[in-house]
Amino acid sequence: MGSDEIRSQGFSLKELFRDVTYEIDYYQRDYTWGEDEVRTLLRDLCGSFRNWSTNPAYLRRPHTAPQYFLGPFVYYEPSKNRRYLVDGQQRFVTLHLLFLQLRLSAQERADARAVDRLNRVITIDGEHFSLGITDHEPVLRAFAEARKYETGVGDSLSRRNLWARSKQIESQLVEELDAEDFHRFTEWLLDRVVLVGIRAASADHGYRMFETMNDRGARLTAVDLLKSHLLSHVGANEDQLNTQWQEMLRELATDREDHTAASRFIKAFLLARCAREGHDDDRRQIDANLNVWVRRNAVHLGLVPERPDNFVHFVQDLLASARLYRPFLAAGRALKKDDWLEAVLFNERNGLGSQAIAILAAIDPHDQPSDAKDKGRLVALYLDRWYALRVLQDLPVQLDDTDILVHDTLVPRLRNCRTVTDVASALGDFVLHDEGSIRDAVTLGLRGNNAHQIRYLLARATAYAEEACQRPHDVLAYLDRDQFHIEHLWANHHHRVKQEIPDPVVFRSRRNQLGGLGLLRGRENSSINDLPLREKAVYYARSNVVLGILAPGYDQRNPLLREFIKTHKLDKVLRPFGPRETLTSVVQTRQNLYLSLFEHIWHPQRLGLPVTLPDQDSPHEPPAQAHAAGARRRTPAGRRRTDVARMIAAHVLKAGTRIVLTYRSTDHWATIDEDGGIILTATGGTPYGRVDEVGAVARGTKTCQGMNEWHIEDEAGVRISLRTLRDRAVASGAL
């Protein structure tokens, strides 16, 4: 090869890490990928896998399926089986975290083939990581061995970030994939995901390429091409609009510290204001190449050469919308004291990124800034309430669910709103027709894959009570899993309450209910975690109101707390408990406490949405009384997208069907409801969304392959697994 010759080669992931160590040079930055970047990568990978796994032709002949292109990377190779990354470190590190989590899951399932395949990409010799970055090794080693890594003062940014992203991957994978999909996802990931490696000739050559990529500009983007196309047709206005366009790019990049911010904004603008209702192709094409979509849809947009004024108006509307949207970009990045746009940040953290589209649909480019802020705030608050309701009803809140809401429901209506009152009225109508109620969550709690959502509910309730009592608080600290832990009021010792609750399944379920949880600083949680409630309550006095009330005498000499209890009529639920009150009594009472707080936090009138819900009073009066334990509004089938919900919708299964799981010679029974939810017979109450979750609770294990382990019984008493039932329905065409 010549001294400066560059070569490229495509690698599947199984080829990329086979007997090769990857290292980085001194000029490389730390591992800096944050929650958003990792979430996007995992969603893209899992979404592509689902498209592959639901196509029968690809399953029969996997090699015919399109490969998933993960992008290029640049490297040089000083010796055999040793490569230095010039560009691509962030993706490589994230992939290794993903490999490690998949291997832990495979080990738990005793999936020897998956463990073996993952071992080959994780290490080069069974011991040394194929990602040979010395600074990363302590964290990777702890993650690989399922140990907690205790971050310290001297830890690098990379180490702290590695641990945070590893925990994120663990929870997000469980949320994105069913347990039975993990093996096939691993196979697909290693075989069908590819990167293109660009090989530099030497270390010096690699450094020159690094400088070129980082210091000497970049190729034209879709945004650049769109600007060129639009401004070439605006006539005498070109110079003025070009200056304003450059100002828009600077403002968007400044707010997000992200060079892709302008592209994301313009895509959101096109989807909000220009894409045709019901045209899914518009959405796909705008996302894939916004510049090409604008050119191909010139007639629809009125952007034809003989109408230069239309080009001017289009660009002016785009620029005006960017100015009006700028405060929302800032709000999605940081929370300021008394911030009126806090819901925007909450939605970003909860993965509701498509809120930008709904906000831009509500904002008219000619709005006054104050009106635009009010409109966008209402939209963000509605989405926050929608998210909370979905979580409380144990319904999915993945990207697809948000997209359906935004594109199919909100955008068509919000486009026609002219005033702030119009937006409030439209959103109020949506609230009025929302299915379900906060009071549906009579037994909701931690369920394997919902720790992020449960933490969010606890954080909002805790912050609301602290603010009402005029106590200093930081809701973002409550959302940080390193600063605050989810505290169980009862330690995981069934024998302590066996006389009250003989069934260990009931104990596990009840202990994990919202009413049995709170938020406690990590250092305090670690020191008192195993104590009985009566002994822990003393320490709760120095935490927050929601936990502190459990401490003896906490409400004495605290007039603001007593006023809060009186105003919200919480005297029966926000209170201490006597030594003879049972686990069940305490958990049920505090479950009602949380639900009461949620009804105040997300009451439509408090949010500025003009609607009075049935059976609910004004935000300054007490919420409606709790439904009886186990009560639940009926919700329409099809709102879940699980295999069980699909079988209910296709009449392969009937609502009310009983299913059974046998573990260690014990039968555990459950019932499938009309929405595809699973209600565990031993506990009743709020249904579980997935058979994996309810199976893990029944077994007392971290995971469960629910479709394999849950069975129906036919008339002859023969047990048939849900997986077999599903596969038969697919083969017959019924599903």
XYZ file of C-alpha atoms in Angstrom:
735
model
C 0.000 0.000 0.000
C 1.308 3.470 -0.830
C 2.419 5.780 1.948
C -0.788 7.840 1.875
C -3.156 5.331 0.349
C -6.603 5.141 1.939
C -8.648 1.951 1.789
C -12.136 1.084 2.975
C -13.854 -2.153 3.938
C -17.264 -3.137 5.292
C -17.385 -5.095 8.567
C -20.253 -6.813 10.316
C -19.965 -6.478 14.090
C -18.878 -10.102 14.462
C -16.053 -9.412 11.971
C -15.182 -6.009 13.362
C -14.115 -7.277 16.790
C -12.812 -10.727 15.875
C -9.333 -11.130 17.416
C -8.693 -7.361 17.265
C -7.941 -4.797 19.968
C -9.054 -1.181 19.449
C -7.210 1.630 21.194
C -7.266 5.443 21.023
C -4.543 8.081 20.672
C -3.758 10.913 23.087
C -5.703 13.495 21.051
C -9.010 11.669 21.408
C -11.644 13.157 23.712
C -13.371 11.352 26.576
C -16.403 9.133 26.117
C -19.057 11.859 26.088
C -22.177 10.347 24.588
C -25.144 11.299 26.727
C -28.562 9.866 27.370
C -30.059 11.249 24.150
C -27.393 9.822 21.835
C -27.511 6.375 23.433
C -31.304 6.360 23.508
C -31.432 7.257 19.795
C -28.937 4.558 18.819
C -30.763 1.845 20.782
C -34.155 2.898 19.450
C -32.854 2.825 15.886
C -31.273 -0.595 16.371
C -34.312 -2.090 18.125
C -36.704 -0.543 15.597
C -34.745 -1.964 12.669
C -34.621 -5.336 14.398
C -38.411 -5.312 14.864
C -38.897 -4.562 11.151
C -36.626 -7.498 10.343
C -38.118 -9.897 12.879
C -41.708 -9.314 11.740
C -40.942 -10.051 8.078
C -41.442 -13.804 7.415
C -39.269 -13.705 4.301
C -36.306 -12.327 6.226
C -36.769 -14.878 9.002
C -36.694 -17.730 6.479
C -33.676 -16.313 4.638
C -31.828 -13.920 6.976
C -29.081 -13.208 4.456
C -31.605 -11.516 2.126
C -32.536 -8.860 4.706
C -31.039 -5.379 4.267
C -28.054 -4.714 6.443
C -28.225 -1.932 9.021
C -25.514 0.631 8.278
C -24.113 2.117 11.479
C -21.819 4.544 9.683
C -18.099 4.841 8.903
C -15.105 4.848 11.221
C -11.466 5.728 10.622
C -8.503 3.770 11.961
C -4.887 2.877 11.400
C -3.241 -0.472 12.088
C 0.293 -0.317 13.527
C 0.501 -4.100 13.835
C -1.556 -7.178 13.207
C -4.713 -7.424 15.349
C -4.145 -3.968 16.818
C -6.031 -0.910 15.580
C -6.161 2.710 16.712
C -9.447 4.567 16.291
C -9.146 7.947 14.608
C -12.905 8.489 14.458
C -15.707 6.330 15.880
C -14.832 5.993 19.578
C -18.301 6.992 20.846
C -20.087 4.316 18.819
C -17.499 1.624 19.605
C -17.710 2.214 23.354
C -21.521 2.240 23.283
C -21.544 -0.996 21.299
C -19.356 -2.644 23.921
C -21.695 -1.567 26.690
C -24.514 -3.084 24.649
C -22.558 -6.326 24.164
C -21.879 -6.562 27.896
C -25.546 -6.094 28.792
C -26.646 -8.658 26.210
C -24.126 -11.137 27.636
C -25.444 -10.626 31.182
C -28.958 -11.301 29.907
C -27.795 -14.378 28.000
C -26.007 -15.723 31.085
C -29.176 -15.302 33.120
C -31.155 -17.204 30.463
C -28.437 -19.873 30.218
C -28.233 -19.099 26.482
C -24.855 -20.705 25.797
C -24.767 -19.847 22.075
C -25.393 -16.145 22.667
C -22.814 -16.042 25.483
C -20.225 -17.695 23.253
C -20.841 -15.322 20.337
C -20.750 -12.258 22.565
C -17.553 -13.437 24.279
C -15.845 -13.345 20.896
C -16.612 -9.667 20.353
C -16.150 -8.530 23.962
C -12.683 -10.001 24.533
C -9.785 -11.146 22.381
C -8.683 -14.006 24.614
C -11.440 -14.497 27.153
C -9.848 -11.978 29.499
C -8.685 -8.754 27.820
C -11.341 -6.469 26.338
C -11.223 -5.958 22.597
C -11.814 -2.287 23.397
C -8.421 -1.657 24.940
C -8.915 1.765 26.524
C -7.152 1.507 29.886
C -9.160 4.260 31.559
C -12.419 2.438 30.799
C -11.414 -0.963 32.116
C -12.532 -0.690 35.788
C -16.061 0.285 34.751
C -16.289 -2.314 32.002
C -14.981 -4.969 34.390
C -17.599 -4.088 37.024
C -20.382 -4.046 34.430
C -19.236 -7.366 32.973
C -19.318 -8.971 36.427
C -22.705 -7.425 37.344
C -21.069 -5.391 40.129
C -21.838 -1.790 41.012
C -19.092 0.654 40.107
C -18.645 3.269 42.820
C -17.667 6.502 41.077
C -15.094 8.572 42.960
C -13.688 12.088 42.989
C -10.704 11.113 40.849
C -12.744 9.381 38.166
C -12.565 10.743 34.648
C -15.591 12.026 32.765
C -15.418 8.841 30.706
C -15.718 6.559 33.745
C -18.617 8.464 35.258
C -20.406 8.569 31.928
C -19.722 4.902 31.169
C -21.452 3.797 34.343
C -24.468 6.042 33.732
C -24.858 4.829 30.150
C -24.467 1.174 31.181
C -27.431 1.494 33.547
C -29.402 3.292 30.858
C -28.774 0.493 28.364
C -29.833 -2.101 30.914
C -33.210 -0.469 31.493
C -33.863 0.612 27.907
C -33.221 -2.838 26.437
C -35.824 -4.369 28.721
C -38.248 -1.629 27.708
C -37.618 -2.040 23.973
C -37.465 -5.847 23.677
C -39.415 -8.801 25.018
C -37.309 -11.420 26.790
C -37.781 -13.975 24.024
C -36.378 -11.479 21.474
C -32.972 -11.081 23.129
C -31.418 -14.122 21.430
C -32.580 -13.150 17.947
C -31.617 -9.529 18.530
C -28.100 -10.641 19.440
C -27.853 -12.750 16.275
C -29.170 -9.890 14.118
C -26.866 -7.357 15.759
C -23.717 -9.390 15.185
C -24.598 -10.593 11.678
C -26.556 -7.784 10.003
C -25.257 -4.529 11.534
C -22.279 -3.182 9.599
C -19.773 -0.348 9.727
C -17.418 0.771 6.976
C -13.816 1.103 8.121
C -11.600 3.701 6.437
C -7.998 2.701 6.947
C -5.273 5.337 7.225
C -1.751 4.374 6.223
C -0.033 5.319 9.499
C -0.402 7.146 12.801
C 0.664 10.453 11.211
C -1.698 9.912 8.332
C -4.493 9.133 10.784
C -3.797 12.337 12.741
C -3.902 14.392 9.532
C -7.254 12.814 8.693
C -8.475 13.620 12.232
C -7.462 17.263 11.777
C -9.142 17.426 8.392
C -12.414 16.038 9.740
C -12.436 18.306 12.802
C -10.772 21.558 11.712
C -11.309 22.054 8.012
C -15.051 22.222 7.596
C -17.542 19.634 6.495
C -19.348 18.625 3.361
C -22.649 20.273 2.453
C -25.550 19.058 4.551
C -29.222 18.744 3.634
C -29.776 22.088 5.395
C -27.121 23.731 3.213
C -28.677 22.279 0.063
C -32.155 23.382 1.123
C -30.920 26.926 1.769
C -29.243 27.049 -1.622
C -32.417 25.869 -3.359
C -34.753 28.260 -1.535
C -32.590 31.381 -1.650
C -31.819 30.932 -5.330
C -35.514 31.697 -6.002
C -36.117 34.704 -3.727
C -34.792 37.333 -6.092
C -33.661 40.632 -4.590
C -34.244 39.354 -1.049
C -31.402 36.828 -1.221
C -28.720 38.748 0.716
C -31.055 39.765 3.524
C -32.542 36.276 3.922
C -29.080 34.668 3.761
C -27.944 36.848 6.682
C -31.052 35.902 8.655
C -30.556 32.219 7.811
C -27.002 32.284 9.167
C -28.269 33.982 12.311
C -30.867 31.210 12.711
C -28.181 28.530 12.446
C -26.029 30.248 15.078
C -28.924 30.612 17.489
C -30.047 27.012 17.143
C -26.517 25.652 17.510
C -25.835 27.896 20.516
C -28.881 26.638 22.359
C -28.205 22.980 21.716
C -24.409 22.929 21.326
C -25.219 20.564 18.515
C -24.541 21.006 14.822
C -27.546 18.852 13.948
C -29.972 21.167 15.779
C -30.867 23.101 12.617
C -31.641 19.907 10.717
C -33.859 18.643 13.529
C -35.668 21.955 13.742
C -36.354 22.176 9.993
C -37.597 18.574 9.922
C -39.933 19.373 12.822
C -41.148 22.521 11.038
C -41.900 20.618 7.830
C -43.698 17.850 9.711
C -45.671 20.357 11.763
C -46.676 22.815 9.046
C -46.205 21.171 5.640
C -46.483 17.351 5.643
C -49.814 16.090 4.357
C -52.163 14.510 6.853
C -52.263 10.740 6.513
C -49.207 10.620 4.219
C -46.738 8.397 6.054
C -44.354 8.679 3.108
C -44.033 12.403 3.791
C -42.881 11.670 7.310
C -40.354 9.055 6.181
C -38.966 11.197 3.354
C -38.656 14.352 5.452
C -36.767 12.406 8.083
C -34.517 10.745 5.489
C -33.771 13.790 3.304
C -35.606 17.019 3.965
C -34.022 18.817 0.998
C -35.164 16.215 -1.525
C -38.701 16.170 -0.056
C -39.054 19.946 -0.479
C -37.932 19.753 -4.097
C -40.165 16.800 -4.950
C -43.214 18.435 -3.359
C -42.765 21.883 -4.866
C -46.337 22.058 -6.202
C -47.838 21.017 -2.859
C -45.758 23.685 -1.103
C -46.382 26.319 -3.788
C -42.632 26.619 -4.376
C -42.617 26.948 -8.152
C -40.207 29.187 -10.097
C -42.934 31.490 -11.418
C -43.929 32.417 -7.851
C -40.787 33.856 -6.187
C -42.928 35.535 -3.513
C -43.898 32.082 -2.263
C -40.238 31.238 -1.723
C -39.790 34.475 0.223
C -42.827 33.788 2.427
C -41.733 30.180 3.012
C -38.254 31.213 4.152
C -39.626 34.056 6.272
C -42.068 31.680 7.979
C -39.258 29.207 8.641
C -37.007 31.902 10.111
C -39.813 33.402 12.209
C -40.733 29.968 13.575
C -37.098 29.368 14.521
C -37.027 32.604 16.525
C -40.263 31.702 18.293
C -39.073 28.153 18.990
C -35.681 29.184 20.368
C -36.883 29.451 24.025
C -38.198 25.885 23.811
C -34.797 24.627 22.664
C -33.190 26.300 25.671
C -35.866 24.923 27.996
C -35.256 21.389 26.733
C -31.647 21.628 27.822
C -31.698 23.166 31.301
C -34.176 23.991 34.047
C -34.154 27.489 35.473
C -35.713 28.510 38.763
C -39.442 29.156 38.415
C -39.169 28.072 34.787
C -42.548 28.254 33.068
C -41.359 25.720 30.516
C -40.253 22.932 32.866
C -42.585 20.464 31.098
C -40.480 20.843 27.938
C -37.431 19.551 29.783
C -39.396 16.762 31.440
C -40.706 15.639 28.045
C -37.204 15.627 26.560
C -35.919 13.515 29.453
C -38.863 11.142 29.072
C -38.146 10.532 25.385
C -40.978 12.658 23.968
C -38.698 14.309 21.421
C -41.506 14.715 18.901
C -43.040 17.375 21.157
C -41.200 19.876 18.925
C -43.504 18.935 16.055
C -46.661 19.426 18.121
C -45.405 22.761 19.499
C -44.549 24.058 16.029
C -47.950 22.942 14.756
C -49.567 25.142 17.405
C -47.314 28.165 16.818
C -48.077 30.462 13.887
C -44.992 32.171 12.410
C -46.727 35.534 12.877
C -47.481 35.001 16.586
C -46.266 37.422 19.189
C -43.479 35.802 21.260
C -45.660 35.764 24.380
C -48.481 33.986 22.533
C -46.045 31.458 21.044
C -44.678 30.706 24.527
C -48.167 30.246 25.940
C -49.186 27.926 23.098
C -46.053 25.823 23.333
C -46.298 25.619 27.101
C -49.852 24.266 26.868
C -48.763 21.629 24.360
C -45.818 20.577 26.541
C -48.051 20.363 29.616
C -50.600 18.258 27.758
C -47.868 15.845 26.603
C -46.485 15.631 30.130
C -49.955 14.766 31.438
C -50.455 12.219 28.641
C -47.153 10.579 29.536
C -48.047 10.402 33.234
C -51.464 8.879 32.479
C -49.907 6.245 30.228
C -47.393 5.293 32.900
C -50.071 5.145 35.583
C -52.148 2.808 33.406
C -49.066 0.711 32.557
C -49.414 1.472 28.856
C -46.420 1.818 26.514
C -44.707 5.201 26.180
C -42.193 4.357 23.486
C -41.303 6.509 20.485
C -43.982 4.913 18.297
C -46.697 5.757 20.823
C -45.667 9.408 20.955
C -45.449 9.614 17.161
C -48.984 8.274 16.764
C -50.294 10.852 19.234
C -48.390 13.763 17.690
C -48.834 13.048 13.981
C -52.288 11.470 13.928
C -54.031 13.422 16.700
C -52.347 16.647 17.750
C -50.866 18.084 14.549
C -54.047 18.015 12.399
C -56.023 19.852 15.105
C -53.324 22.267 16.258
C -52.592 23.464 12.729
C -56.056 25.009 12.663
C -55.665 26.852 15.965
C -55.121 30.597 15.700
C -55.105 31.866 19.279
C -53.882 30.665 22.657
C -57.524 30.068 23.566
C -57.941 27.861 20.486
C -54.958 25.728 21.535
C -56.203 25.434 25.113
C -59.678 24.468 23.905
C -58.344 21.822 21.498
C -56.127 20.261 24.152
C -58.988 20.407 26.637
C -61.101 18.390 24.199
C -58.349 15.782 24.001
C -58.197 15.602 27.805
C -61.960 15.125 27.981
C -61.725 12.099 25.692
C -58.605 10.584 27.242
C -59.213 7.006 28.292
C -58.607 5.900 31.844
C -57.873 7.765 35.036
C -55.077 8.443 37.490
C -57.059 6.331 39.944
C -56.523 3.287 37.707
C -53.093 2.914 39.315
C -54.356 1.326 42.522
C -51.497 -1.190 42.619
C -48.939 0.241 40.174
C -45.305 0.119 41.208
C -41.854 -1.002 40.137
C -42.096 -3.638 37.406
C -38.697 -4.532 36.031
C -38.591 -2.200 33.058
C -40.333 0.899 34.397
C -37.853 2.248 36.964
C -37.372 5.438 34.927
C -41.115 6.091 34.800
C -41.669 5.301 38.489
C -38.778 7.576 39.442
C -40.401 10.347 37.423
C -43.722 9.973 39.244
C -41.994 9.933 42.628
C -39.878 12.964 41.711
C -42.882 15.031 40.639
C -44.868 14.142 43.766
C -41.896 14.840 46.042
C -41.109 18.179 44.377
C -44.771 19.242 44.480
C -45.012 18.657 48.232
C -41.663 20.337 48.904
C -42.642 23.406 46.891
C -46.036 23.665 48.591
C -44.278 23.620 51.973
C -41.769 26.241 50.758
C -38.805 23.916 51.229
C -35.712 24.033 48.989
C -35.733 21.219 46.454
C -34.315 20.189 43.088
C -36.549 18.067 40.914
C -33.634 17.284 38.569
C -31.685 15.870 41.506
C -34.657 13.631 42.311
C -34.510 12.378 38.711
C -30.793 11.566 39.010
C -30.430 7.906 39.998
C -26.967 8.542 41.437
C -28.104 11.320 43.781
C -31.415 9.845 44.879
C -32.319 6.176 45.158
C -35.780 4.683 45.000
C -36.281 3.736 48.622
C -38.363 0.708 49.627
C -40.104 1.296 52.936
C -39.855 -2.444 53.576
C -36.595 -4.307 53.134
C -36.698 -7.429 50.984
C -37.223 -9.796 53.924
C -40.459 -11.714 53.536
C -40.074 -13.469 56.880
C -40.661 -10.196 58.738
C -44.255 -9.956 57.465
C -44.971 -13.613 56.706
C -47.740 -13.778 59.265
C -49.563 -10.898 57.577
C -48.704 -11.859 53.964
C -47.978 -15.599 53.638
C -47.652 -15.503 49.835
C -44.168 -14.326 48.723
C -45.594 -13.181 45.354
C -48.042 -10.873 47.106
C -45.238 -9.570 49.327
C -42.994 -8.788 46.339
C -45.812 -7.066 44.494
C -47.027 -5.017 47.468
C -43.525 -4.019 48.556
C -42.905 -2.621 45.059
C -46.109 -0.574 44.851
C -45.793 3.204 44.666
C -47.195 3.369 48.192
C -44.205 1.390 49.442
C -41.645 3.663 47.781
C -40.047 7.085 48.148
C -36.940 9.004 47.107
C -33.967 9.112 49.463
C -30.433 10.416 49.008
C -28.171 7.611 47.910
C -25.747 7.842 50.829
C -28.628 7.646 53.335
C -30.354 4.829 51.492
C -27.156 2.758 51.548
C -26.796 3.100 55.313
C -30.377 2.275 56.381
C -31.540 0.053 53.523
C -31.985 -3.128 55.586
C -33.619 -1.681 58.694
C -37.288 -2.210 59.587
C -39.594 0.698 58.741
C -39.984 1.892 62.347
C -36.209 2.310 62.664
C -35.778 3.857 59.223
C -38.537 6.420 59.798
C -36.299 8.312 62.226
C -33.828 8.969 59.402
C -36.594 10.017 57.008
C -37.124 13.169 59.128
C -34.161 14.871 57.432
C -35.225 13.972 53.893
C -38.395 15.265 52.197
C -42.004 15.795 53.254
C -43.351 12.691 51.541
C -40.969 10.435 53.489
C -40.436 12.674 56.480
C -44.087 12.471 57.534
C -43.371 8.869 58.579
C -41.027 10.099 61.320
C -42.610 10.531 64.762
C -43.645 14.132 65.451
C -42.598 15.354 61.998
C -45.734 17.454 61.480
C -45.411 19.213 64.836
C -44.251 22.854 64.753
C -44.573 22.751 60.959
C -47.419 25.137 60.082
C -46.716 25.130 56.328
C -47.013 21.335 56.212
C -50.247 21.433 58.225
C -51.613 24.092 55.867
C -50.657 21.963 52.856
C -52.435 18.946 54.340
C -55.503 21.025 55.140
C -55.704 22.801 51.780
C -55.336 19.569 49.814
C -57.414 17.550 52.315
C -54.647 14.964 52.738
C -55.117 14.383 56.464
C -56.075 10.724 55.937
C -53.153 9.896 53.646
C -50.226 12.245 54.430
C -49.711 11.102 58.004
C -47.531 8.969 60.295
C -48.485 5.400 61.174
C -48.751 3.600 64.468
C -46.639 0.549 65.318
C -49.550 -1.838 64.778
C -50.452 -0.742 61.256
C -49.703 -3.409 58.700
C -47.631 -3.286 55.522
C -50.832 -3.588 53.500
C -52.513 -0.700 55.315
C -49.499 1.597 54.994
C -48.959 0.834 51.302
C -52.625 1.317 50.382
C -52.813 4.597 52.304
C -49.649 5.959 50.724
C -50.714 4.724 47.284
C -53.764 6.951 47.716
C -51.458 9.759 48.838
C -49.468 9.599 45.612
C -52.570 9.356 43.445
C -54.050 12.374 45.229
C -50.876 14.355 44.568
C -50.870 13.288 40.916
C -54.461 14.452 40.507
C -53.426 17.897 41.734
C -50.207 18.016 39.691
C -51.884 17.032 36.423
C -55.337 18.482 36.979
C -56.379 20.068 33.643
C -57.434 23.356 35.229
C -54.063 23.693 36.973
C -52.407 23.168 33.587
C -54.582 25.818 31.947
C -56.732 23.366 29.988
C -60.428 24.394 30.134
C -62.181 21.164 31.022
C -63.875 19.694 34.079
C -63.295 15.968 34.303
C -66.117 13.709 35.439
C -65.988 13.020 39.186
C -63.204 15.537 39.744
C -63.312 18.856 41.532
C -61.390 22.059 41.013
C -57.628 21.992 41.607
C -58.116 23.756 44.918
C -60.524 21.158 46.226
C -59.867 17.524 47.165
C -59.562 15.019 44.326
C -62.197 12.382 43.841
C -62.090 9.512 46.276
C -60.118 6.459 45.296
C -61.810 3.693 43.406
C -62.209 0.492 45.343
C -59.101 -1.664 45.291
C -58.845 -3.385 41.984
C -61.321 -1.073 40.235
C -60.311 -0.050 36.737
C -61.923 1.665 33.785
C -62.245 -0.364 30.667
C -59.909 0.658 27.904
C -60.179 -0.269 24.232
C -58.213 -3.223 22.870
C -55.237 -2.453 20.692
C -53.654 0.253 22.853
C -50.909 -2.187 23.749
C -48.747 -3.594 20.987
C -47.690 -6.818 22.678
C -48.262 -10.245 21.169
C -50.926 -10.922 23.796
C -52.785 -7.713 22.844
C -52.549 -8.673 19.175
C -54.014 -12.092 19.942
C -56.885 -10.485 21.853
C -57.580 -8.105 18.955
C -57.478 -11.004 16.454
C -59.756 -13.156 18.675
C -57.062 -15.786 19.043
C -57.477 -15.201 22.770
C -60.529 -13.953 24.613
C -60.594 -11.341 27.348
C -60.864 -13.132 30.670
C -58.673 -16.066 29.607
C -56.764 -17.529 32.552
C -53.109 -18.373 32.091
C -50.704 -20.252 34.333
C -46.955 -20.276 34.974
C -45.315 -23.086 36.917
C -42.120 -22.303 38.796
C -40.476 -24.595 41.339
C -43.559 -26.815 41.399
C -45.890 -23.899 42.183
C -48.634 -22.760 39.824
C -49.135 -19.014 39.449
C -52.354 -17.885 37.763
C -53.244 -14.680 35.963
C -56.041 -13.309 33.778
C -55.792 -11.489 30.443
C -57.973 -8.388 30.288
C -59.676 -6.826 27.259
C -56.691 -4.552 26.632
C -54.110 -7.355 26.598
C -52.944 -6.549 30.130
C -52.097 -9.341 32.563
C -53.664 -9.306 36.053
C -51.889 -11.549 38.521
C -54.513 -13.480 40.496
C -52.533 -13.318 43.738
C -52.350 -9.522 43.708
C -55.174 -8.226 41.483
C -55.293 -4.523 40.702
C -53.390 -2.717 37.957
C -52.588 -5.042 35.043
C -49.060 -5.718 33.904
C -48.343 -4.654 30.353
C -46.126 -7.600 29.386
C -46.036 -11.266 30.231
C -42.302 -10.987 30.903
C -42.918 -8.563 33.781
C -45.722 -10.467 35.461
C -43.745 -13.692 35.082
C -40.713 -12.160 36.781
C -42.902 -11.063 39.715
C -44.452 -14.516 40.033
C -41.063 -16.249 39.905
C -39.215 -13.703 42.029
C -36.514 -13.417 39.373
C -35.133 -10.479 37.441
C -36.384 -11.653 34.049
C -38.769 -14.167 32.530
C -39.429 -15.351 28.986
C -43.143 -14.885 29.414
C -44.376 -16.160 26.059
C -42.612 -19.468 26.723
C -43.513 -19.831 30.389
C -47.154 -18.713 30.539
C -49.675 -21.298 29.306
C -53.370 -21.619 28.661
C -55.253 -24.797 29.510
C -57.520 -26.278 26.839
C -60.743 -28.126 27.615
C -58.845 -31.370 28.142
C -56.514 -29.724 30.654
C -53.563 -29.725 28.235
C -51.293 -26.720 28.698
C -50.196 -24.781 25.623
C -47.626 -21.987 25.851
C -48.562 -18.525 24.636
C -45.665 -18.732 22.221
C -47.013 -21.920 20.661
C -50.469 -20.379 20.458
C -49.062 -17.293 18.765
C -46.962 -19.278 16.296
C -49.963 -21.415 15.338
C -52.022 -18.275 14.740
C -49.294 -16.819 12.554
C -49.009 -20.054 10.549
C -52.771 -20.182 9.981
C -52.987 -16.540 8.965
C -55.154 -15.610 11.943
C -52.441 -13.296 13.275
